[in-house]
Amino acid sequence: MAVKSQLCSVWVGSETGILKGVSLSKKQAFNFCEMSCLTRDQEVCTMAWGDPHETEVLIGCLNGRVKTFSTEKGIFTESRECGDLSQGRFTGLAVMDSSLITCVESGLLKVWNEGSSNTAEINVGTGVCRMRQNPSQRHHVATGGKENPLKLWDLQRPDKSIFTAKNVANDWLDLRVPVWVRDIAFIQDSNKIVTCTGHHQVRVYDPSSPQRRPVLETQYGEYPLTTLSLPADQASVVVGNTHGQLAILDLRKGLVRGCIKGLAGGVRGLQCHPSLPVLASCGLDRFLRVHSLKDRTLQHKVYMKSRLNCVLLSSRDLELLWLHIPQSWPAKPKLPLITKRGVCAFFGVQGLYISGSNLPVSSQSSVSCKAGTADPGGPEVTVPASAPAWKILPWLLLAVWWN
Amino acid sequence: RYEKLIQEPVDNGSVEESESAGSSFPPTFSLSTIKNKQRRHLMFMKLKQEKRKQKLELRKKRKKERDALGDKAPPKDVPKTIENQRVYDETTVDPEDEEVAFDEGTDEFSAYFNKLTNPKVLITTSDRPRGRTVRFCEQLATVIPNAHVYYRRGLALKRIIPQCVSRNFTYLMVINEDRKVPNGMVLCHLPDGPTAHFKVSSVRLRKEMKRRGKDPTEHHPEVILNNFSTRLGHSIGRMFAALFPHDPHFVGRQVATFHNQRDFIFFRFHRYIFKNEKRVGIQELGPRFTLKLRSLQKGTFDSKFGEYEWVHKRHEMDSSRRKFHL
């Protein structure tokens, strides 16, 4: 069990309540479920990483329980009662400094501490569809839903929202435009928030600017957009709708950059990898698909036997995912490919890679090179990231020769 | 000049024959470069005759070899059909799979399959139906027990559905009509169940059927579901099964068949009689039609805001002639 869970790089939650782990390198999917007695009210509503090292997966179930699954041990370690069926489904789970933040459809946002006393309780309005936490400022949380505009909350001052979005102006028939926020994401390195709505609109808000109306608004398709995700390179967003259409939209001008084909059912879960141009999508057609964002082709397709609700991509298994996207990278290596974030460079030689960290890296920091595959015993060579190509090359050649 | 005109095909023909007899290198000319239609046609006929001759020779040779071997001849090959060559679908249901069994056992039809509800079907049409569609709906109502036909007075489906639920209906069937002929069907399972949208074609009413039997009686028919092998096929098959009551009246000797072949579902309604233990006679009663699934939507009818479980996308899914989804 522990071995299987350590192999998995993608985690999927299904409607039958089973947590599925997929290992893309071995092309295998494993079921992790508590007992052989499954019930439909254990349906997985949301999933989130329990800690920044991605060793724990938090699963919010329909009956109000939040289960913790340890990826290293391969078992469910904890289960807490955080609400019940009457309050609605979980719409968001987040972790802040060892306390758990949950939000349900009826609008109750609660912060659960380690002890049994729960501190803040905020009512964010009814009909909530999504709650998301700002990955850089962990005490900021955004919520939105049906007839519930986007609101940004600071958990340290829970009485009033920091930012409430204003509805756009009346349309060309002078009718009020209905509000239905389905998914929210925080753009990195800036204050902006992207939302997608059930009326096929994608909007960008800027809380730091004086205007409460969206800074950018675009439309895609004719069907409700259910999820969105931000890829590694900035200024674009991937959205999915209920018809199974996935599109990459450009956030600078609001145009469609391209569509991803292949899904047959509505998209329920979408996640882009933090550093690689890879996208995992799951939906009602019971398939998990991994696409490459560079050429929009399908890399992996895995049949899971139940309808899927949410997907989580682990960022630590960079090398395993990278081995499976040869065609999206140029055949000849372009030196240097070491950017500010330390993205992997590709060499034709046997799996030489440069592993980088995911945290924002300043320009003066160094990138460590490690030769060989998953062998921790290889030589560790530290090279300043801002060094030009001719300085890095001899170190890399040394690492290659070592292996 | 006339002789010249005739000579040229002969010359080209000889070139053609030698090339086809040799046939190890590709021909340096193709028929499409001949501009004259008559000559081109002549060349094409010659080509076809050549090919036919070669095929016949090959067949004769093979037959001779087979006869020469006599008893030791290898068995004849199974001819390739599209059903044989079907690309294996990974969603094909394995009967022993527990997870799929659990998924099916607890889906929206579980209430029917656990014998908690009896089917009650409401049949209606799109607005202002013509005679053919009206007669089709009446005949469907005789075929499906406990079915009621109502005239659609331009009412919105989303408003009809809560009223049906309160009156304990389990299915809503809407026959869509275009140009005086039924061409679509929306089948909505009622409490909160999936909605399937089909394309209906080849509708034959009772009057148009040859050698048919007498009208169907009130007995509950048996149901045959053929060839629904994938997970999507299972969902659709269960949808059809839940239209009919659980207990078929074997006295009535009536059977409704939903046969899936190449993603088309053929509906037939027969009455059978066993002449002796080995031979059965059947007479077809009732309407016959073919269905093709266009989309399966989770939840009751809501084409704009509902979530689709499966949508038929022609350019992505129909690219291979050997890949089927049901």
mmCIF file of N, CA and C in Angstrom, chain A residues 6-93:
data_model
loop_
_atom_site.group_PDB
_atom_site.id
_atom_site.type_symbol
_atom_site.label_atom_id
_atom_site.label_comp_id
_atom_site.label_asym_id
_atom_site.label_seq_id
_atom_site.Cartn_x
_atom_site.Cartn_y
_atom_site.Cartn_z
ATOM 1 N N GLN A 6 3.339 5.730 -2.864
ATOM 2 C CA GLN A 6 4.511 6.573 -3.110
ATOM 3 C C GLN A 6 4.796 6.718 -4.587
ATOM 4 N N LEU A 7 4.285 5.770 -5.385
ATOM 5 C CA LEU A 7 4.516 5.864 -6.821
ATOM 6 C C LEU A 7 3.606 6.878 -7.489
ATOM 7 N N CYS A 8 2.468 7.152 -6.856
ATOM 8 C CA CYS A 8 1.422 7.892 -7.570
ATOM 9 C C CYS A 8 1.768 9.369 -7.689
ATOM 10 N N SER A 9 1.575 9.891 -8.865
ATOM 11 C CA SER A 9 1.818 11.317 -9.050
ATOM 12 C C SER A 9 0.536 12.096 -9.284
ATOM 13 N N VAL A 10 -0.569 11.415 -9.549
ATOM 14 C CA VAL A 10 -1.845 12.106 -9.742
ATOM 15 C C VAL A 10 -2.863 11.457 -8.814
ATOM 16 N N TRP A 11 -3.623 12.284 -8.126
ATOM 17 C CA TRP A 11 -4.649 11.765 -7.216
ATOM 18 C C TRP A 11 -6.014 12.234 -7.700
ATOM 19 N N VAL A 12 -6.953 11.299 -7.759
ATOM 20 C CA VAL A 12 -8.276 11.617 -8.290
ATOM 21 C C VAL A 12 -9.323 11.174 -7.284
ATOM 22 N N GLY A 13 -10.337 11.995 -7.096
ATOM 23 C CA GLY A 13 -11.433 11.606 -6.214
ATOM 24 C C GLY A 13 -12.664 11.302 -7.049
ATOM 25 N N SER A 14 -13.381 10.250 -6.694
ATOM 26 C CA SER A 14 -14.495 9.811 -7.526
ATOM 27 C C SER A 14 -15.814 9.965 -6.796
ATOM 28 N N GLU A 15 -16.884 9.740 -7.538
ATOM 29 C CA GLU A 15 -18.213 9.874 -6.946
ATOM 30 C C GLU A 15 -18.569 8.730 -6.041
ATOM 31 N N THR A 16 -17.893 7.619 -6.176
ATOM 32 C CA THR A 16 -18.192 6.478 -5.313
ATOM 33 C C THR A 16 -17.451 6.566 -4.001
ATOM 34 N N GLY A 17 -16.637 7.600 -3.824
ATOM 35 C CA GLY A 17 -15.945 7.762 -2.554
ATOM 36 C C GLY A 17 -14.550 7.183 -2.533
ATOM 37 N N ILE A 18 -14.109 6.648 -3.661
ATOM 38 C CA ILE A 18 -12.794 6.006 -3.702
ATOM 39 C C ILE A 18 -11.754 7.043 -4.099
ATOM 40 N N LEU A 19 -10.638 7.054 -3.373
ATOM 41 C CA LEU A 19 -9.516 7.904 -3.768
ATOM 42 C C LEU A 19 -8.631 7.076 -4.675
ATOM 43 N N LYS A 20 -8.356 7.590 -5.848
ATOM 44 C CA LYS A 20 -7.550 6.815 -6.788
ATOM 45 C C LYS A 20 -6.214 7.511 -7.000
ATOM 46 N N GLY A 21 -5.162 6.729 -6.974
ATOM 47 C CA GLY A 21 -3.847 7.275 -7.261
ATOM 48 C C GLY A 21 -3.364 6.694 -8.572
ATOM 49 N N VAL A 22 -2.781 7.555 -9.415
ATOM 50 C CA VAL A 22 -2.336 7.092 -10.718
ATOM 51 C C VAL A 22 -0.842 7.312 -10.819
ATOM 52 N N SER A 23 -0.143 6.289 -11.258
ATOM 53 C CA SER A 23 1.278 6.420 -11.512
ATOM 54 C C SER A 23 1.453 6.456 -13.020
ATOM 55 N N LEU A 24 1.847 7.624 -13.542
ATOM 56 C CA LEU A 24 1.888 7.765 -14.994
ATOM 57 C C LEU A 24 3.055 7.010 -15.606
ATOM 58 N N SER A 25 4.143 6.878 -14.852
ATOM 59 C CA SER A 25 5.294 6.184 -15.420
ATOM 60 C C SER A 25 5.007 4.696 -15.537
ATOM 61 N N LYS A 26 4.317 4.151 -14.536
ATOM 62 C CA LYS A 26 3.997 2.741 -14.612
ATOM 63 C C LYS A 26 2.671 2.500 -15.311
ATOM 64 N N LYS A 27 1.948 3.570 -15.632
ATOM 65 C CA LYS A 27 0.656 3.466 -16.310
ATOM 66 C C LYS A 27 -0.300 2.578 -15.533
ATOM 67 N N GLN A 28 -0.388 2.867 -14.237
ATOM 68 C CA GLN A 28 -1.280 2.062 -13.409
ATOM 69 C C GLN A 28 -2.068 2.955 -12.490
ATOM 70 N N ALA A 29 -3.284 2.505 -12.190
ATOM 71 C CA ALA A 29 -4.118 3.264 -11.262
ATOM 72 C C ALA A 29 -4.422 2.378 -10.064
ATOM 73 N N PHE A 30 -4.376 2.961 -8.883
ATOM 74 C CA PHE A 30 -4.644 2.195 -7.678
ATOM 75 C C PHE A 30 -5.799 2.821 -6.933
ATOM 76 N N ASN A 31 -6.593 1.968 -6.331
ATOM 77 C CA ASN A 31 -7.704 2.441 -5.512
ATOM 78 C C ASN A 31 -7.287 2.452 -4.069
ATOM 79 N N PHE A 32 -7.539 3.555 -3.389
ATOM 80 C CA PHE A 32 -7.281 3.583 -1.960
ATOM 81 C C PHE A 32 -8.609 3.879 -1.296
ATOM 82 N N CYS A 33 -9.209 2.872 -0.733
ATOM 83 C CA CYS A 33 -10.450 3.145 -0.022
ATOM 84 C C CYS A 33 -10.395 2.475 1.327
ATOM 85 N N GLU A 34 -11.134 3.032 2.257
ATOM 86 C CA GLU A 34 -10.989 2.616 3.651
ATOM 87 C C GLU A 34 -11.375 1.179 3.879
ATOM 88 N N MET A 35 -12.603 0.868 3.542
ATOM 89 C CA MET A 35 -13.034 -0.499 3.790
ATOM 90 C C MET A 35 -13.746 -0.971 2.539
ATOM 91 N N SER A 36 -14.157 -2.195 2.532
ATOM 92 C CA SER A 36 -14.883 -2.647 1.356
ATOM 93 C C SER A 36 -16.319 -2.162 1.370
ATOM 94 N N CYS A 37 -16.748 -1.540 2.458
ATOM 95 C CA CYS A 37 -18.099 -1.001 2.438
ATOM 96 C C CYS A 37 -18.022 0.446 1.966
ATOM 97 N N LEU A 38 -18.531 0.676 0.781
ATOM 98 C CA LEU A 38 -18.530 2.026 0.227
ATOM 99 C C LEU A 38 -19.954 2.511 0.219
ATOM 100 N N THR A 39 -20.142 3.773 0.418
ATOM 101 C CA THR A 39 -21.492 4.329 0.296
ATOM 102 C C THR A 39 -21.411 5.591 -0.542
ATOM 103 N N ARG A 40 -22.534 5.919 -1.146
ATOM 104 C CA ARG A 40 -22.544 7.075 -2.027
ATOM 105 C C ARG A 40 -22.377 8.383 -1.271
ATOM 106 N N ASP A 41 -22.658 8.380 0.040
ATOM 107 C CA ASP A 41 -22.501 9.664 0.735
ATOM 108 C C ASP A 41 -21.057 9.912 1.134
ATOM 109 N N GLN A 42 -20.167 9.006 0.758
ATOM 110 C CA GLN A 42 -18.752 9.296 0.961
ATOM 111 C C GLN A 42 -18.144 9.871 -0.296
ATOM 112 N N GLU A 43 -18.982 10.336 -1.190
ATOM 113 C CA GLU A 43 -18.510 10.902 -2.445
ATOM 114 C C GLU A 43 -17.530 12.037 -2.189
ATOM 115 N N VAL A 44 -16.436 12.018 -2.924
ATOM 116 C CA VAL A 44 -15.390 13.017 -2.722
ATOM 117 C C VAL A 44 -15.827 14.326 -3.362
ATOM 118 N N CYS A 45 -15.945 15.382 -2.570
ATOM 119 C CA CYS A 45 -16.378 16.669 -3.126
ATOM 120 C C CYS A 45 -15.192 17.555 -3.471
ATOM 121 N N THR A 46 -14.221 17.631 -2.566
ATOM 122 C CA THR A 46 -13.024 18.428 -2.862
ATOM 123 C C THR A 46 -11.803 17.707 -2.329
ATOM 124 N N MET A 47 -10.675 18.076 -2.889
ATOM 125 C CA MET A 47 -9.407 17.533 -2.408
ATOM 126 C C MET A 47 -8.414 18.692 -2.318
ATOM 127 N N ALA A 48 -7.491 18.575 -1.381
ATOM 128 C CA ALA A 48 -6.460 19.616 -1.267
ATOM 129 C C ALA A 48 -5.223 18.978 -0.665
ATOM 130 N N TRP A 49 -4.095 19.612 -0.872
ATOM 131 C CA TRP A 49 -2.878 19.113 -0.239
ATOM 132 C C TRP A 49 -2.874 19.532 1.224
ATOM 133 N N GLY A 50 -2.494 18.601 2.074
ATOM 134 C CA GLY A 50 -2.516 18.886 3.508
ATOM 135 C C GLY A 50 -1.303 19.660 3.967
ATOM 136 N N ASP A 51 -0.220 19.555 3.239
ATOM 137 C CA ASP A 51 0.983 20.269 3.663
ATOM 138 C C ASP A 51 1.785 20.663 2.427
ATOM 139 N N PRO A 52 2.665 21.637 2.554
ATOM 140 C CA PRO A 52 3.399 22.100 1.364
ATOM 141 C C PRO A 52 4.326 21.051 0.754
ATOM 142 N N HIS A 53 4.670 20.009 1.501
ATOM 143 C CA HIS A 53 5.522 18.962 0.924
ATOM 144 C C HIS A 53 4.706 17.884 0.239
ATOM 145 N N GLU A 54 3.398 18.072 0.221
ATOM 146 C CA GLU A 54 2.498 17.177 -0.510
ATOM 147 C C GLU A 54 2.602 15.729 -0.060
ATOM 148 N N THR A 55 2.665 15.553 1.255
ATOM 149 C CA THR A 55 2.644 14.188 1.767
ATOM 150 C C THR A 55 1.275 13.802 2.260
ATOM 151 N N GLU A 56 0.361 14.748 2.333
ATOM 152 C CA GLU A 56 -0.972 14.435 2.838
ATOM 153 C C GLU A 56 -2.021 14.998 1.909
ATOM 154 N N VAL A 57 -3.042 14.198 1.689
ATOM 155 C CA VAL A 57 -4.148 14.635 0.848
ATOM 156 C C VAL A 57 -5.373 14.774 1.745
ATOM 157 N N LEU A 58 -6.028 15.924 1.685
ATOM 158 C CA LEU A 58 -7.260 16.115 2.457
ATOM 159 C C LEU A 58 -8.429 15.910 1.529
ATOM 160 N N ILE A 59 -9.374 15.088 1.963
ATOM 161 C CA ILE A 59 -10.516 14.760 1.115
ATOM 162 C C ILE A 59 -11.785 15.174 1.826
ATOM 163 N N GLY A 60 -12.605 15.982 1.183
ATOM 164 C CA GLY A 60 -13.882 16.373 1.772
ATOM 165 C C GLY A 60 -14.980 15.516 1.183
ATOM 166 N N CYS A 61 -15.733 14.835 2.035
ATOM 167 C CA CYS A 61 -16.762 13.918 1.552
ATOM 168 C C CYS A 61 -18.147 14.534 1.672
ATOM 169 N N LEU A 62 -19.094 13.903 1.025
ATOM 170 C CA LEU A 62 -20.443 14.453 0.977
ATOM 171 C C LEU A 62 -21.096 14.477 2.346
ATOM 172 N N ASN A 63 -20.760 13.502 3.207
ATOM 173 C CA ASN A 63 -21.421 13.438 4.504
ATOM 174 C C ASN A 63 -20.774 14.350 5.532
ATOM 175 N N GLY A 64 -19.854 15.200 5.103
ATOM 176 C CA GLY A 64 -19.320 16.198 6.018
ATOM 177 C C GLY A 64 -18.026 15.807 6.688
ATOM 178 N N ARG A 65 -17.503 14.645 6.350
ATOM 179 C CA ARG A 65 -16.254 14.237 6.975
ATOM 180 C C ARG A 65 -15.068 14.711 6.123
ATOM 181 N N VAL A 66 -14.006 15.077 6.781
ATOM 182 C CA VAL A 66 -12.773 15.423 6.075
ATOM 183 C C VAL A 66 -11.749 14.368 6.439
ATOM 184 N N LYS A 67 -11.296 13.643 5.440
ATOM 185 C CA LYS A 67 -10.359 12.547 5.713
ATOM 186 C C LYS A 67 -8.959 12.982 5.281
ATOM 187 N N THR A 68 -7.980 12.504 6.000
ATOM 188 C CA THR A 68 -6.591 12.797 5.650
ATOM 189 C C THR A 68 -5.945 11.509 5.199
ATOM 190 N N PHE A 69 -5.328 11.557 4.056
ATOM 191 C CA PHE A 69 -4.663 10.380 3.497
ATOM 192 C C PHE A 69 -3.175 10.692 3.408
ATOM 193 N N SER A 70 -2.369 9.815 3.944
ATOM 194 C CA SER A 70 -0.928 10.039 3.885
ATOM 195 C C SER A 70 -0.360 9.317 2.678
ATOM 196 N N THR A 71 0.315 10.046 1.808
ATOM 197 C CA THR A 71 0.823 9.407 0.601
ATOM 198 C C THR A 71 2.028 8.533 0.895
ATOM 199 N N GLU A 72 2.704 8.813 2.014
ATOM 200 C CA GLU A 72 3.876 7.981 2.313
ATOM 201 C C GLU A 72 3.473 6.672 2.938
ATOM 202 N N LYS A 73 2.450 6.731 3.787
ATOM 203 C CA LYS A 73 2.074 5.478 4.435
ATOM 204 C C LYS A 73 1.027 4.735 3.634
ATOM 205 N N GLY A 74 0.249 5.450 2.819
ATOM 206 C CA GLY A 74 -0.730 4.765 1.992
ATOM 207 C C GLY A 74 -2.030 4.451 2.681
ATOM 208 N N ILE A 75 -2.292 5.086 3.803
ATOM 209 C CA ILE A 75 -3.556 4.814 4.506
ATOM 210 C C ILE A 75 -4.194 6.134 4.927
ATOM 211 N N PHE A 76 -5.460 6.032 5.274
ATOM 212 C CA PHE A 76 -6.161 7.196 5.794
ATOM 213 C C PHE A 76 -5.782 7.358 7.257
ATOM 214 N N THR A 77 -5.184 8.476 7.583
ATOM 215 C CA THR A 77 -4.701 8.613 8.949
ATOM 216 C C THR A 77 -5.740 9.258 9.856
ATOM 217 N N GLU A 78 -6.562 10.116 9.311
ATOM 218 C CA GLU A 78 -7.438 10.869 10.209
ATOM 219 C C GLU A 78 -8.776 11.087 9.542
ATOM 220 N N SER A 79 -9.778 11.304 10.336
ATOM 221 C CA SER A 79 -11.080 11.607 9.760
ATOM 222 C C SER A 79 -11.802 12.530 10.728
ATOM 223 N N ARG A 80 -12.211 13.686 10.275
ATOM 224 C CA ARG A 80 -12.867 14.639 11.171
ATOM 225 C C ARG A 80 -14.260 14.941 10.675
ATOM 226 N N GLU A 81 -15.112 15.232 11.605
ATOM 227 C CA GLU A 81 -16.476 15.600 11.277
ATOM 228 C C GLU A 81 -16.520 17.112 11.156
ATOM 229 N N CYS A 82 -16.762 17.612 9.978
ATOM 230 C CA CYS A 82 -16.710 19.057 9.763
ATOM 231 C C CYS A 82 -17.990 19.543 9.130
ATOM 232 N N GLY A 83 -19.102 19.090 9.591
ATOM 233 C CA GLY A 83 -20.347 19.546 8.968
ATOM 234 C C GLY A 83 -21.205 18.347 8.672
ATOM 235 N N ASP A 84 -22.401 18.571 8.152
ATOM 236 C CA ASP A 84 -23.252 17.443 7.801
ATOM 237 C C ASP A 84 -23.975 17.709 6.507
ATOM 238 N N LEU A 85 -24.790 16.751 6.103
ATOM 239 C CA LEU A 85 -25.434 16.794 4.792
ATOM 240 C C LEU A 85 -26.370 17.978 4.639
ATOM 241 N N SER A 86 -26.896 18.478 5.742
ATOM 242 C CA SER A 86 -27.887 19.540 5.609
ATOM 243 C C SER A 86 -27.261 20.848 5.162
ATOM 244 N N GLN A 87 -25.975 21.005 5.421
ATOM 245 C CA GLN A 87 -25.344 22.264 5.048
ATOM 246 C C GLN A 87 -24.901 22.263 3.599
ATOM 247 N N GLY A 88 -24.960 21.146 2.947
ATOM 248 C CA GLY A 88 -24.547 21.132 1.546
ATOM 249 C C GLY A 88 -23.174 20.522 1.384
ATOM 250 N N ARG A 89 -22.739 20.494 0.141
ATOM 251 C CA ARG A 89 -21.464 19.865 -0.155
ATOM 252 C C ARG A 89 -20.326 20.792 0.219
ATOM 253 N N PHE A 90 -19.141 20.196 0.361
ATOM 254 C CA PHE A 90 -17.931 21.001 0.550
ATOM 255 C C PHE A 90 -17.611 21.705 -0.759
ATOM 256 N N THR A 91 -17.294 22.962 -0.655
ATOM 257 C CA THR A 91 -16.896 23.659 -1.877
ATOM 258 C C THR A 91 -15.446 24.078 -1.836
ATOM 259 N N GLY A 92 -14.790 23.899 -0.707
ATOM 260 C CA GLY A 92 -13.379 24.255 -0.667
ATOM 261 C C GLY A 92 -12.746 23.776 0.618
ATOM 262 N N LEU A 93 -11.498 23.372 0.483
ATOM 263 C CA LEU A 93 -10.718 22.921 1.636
ATOM 264 C C LEU A 93 -9.369 23.613 1.562
#
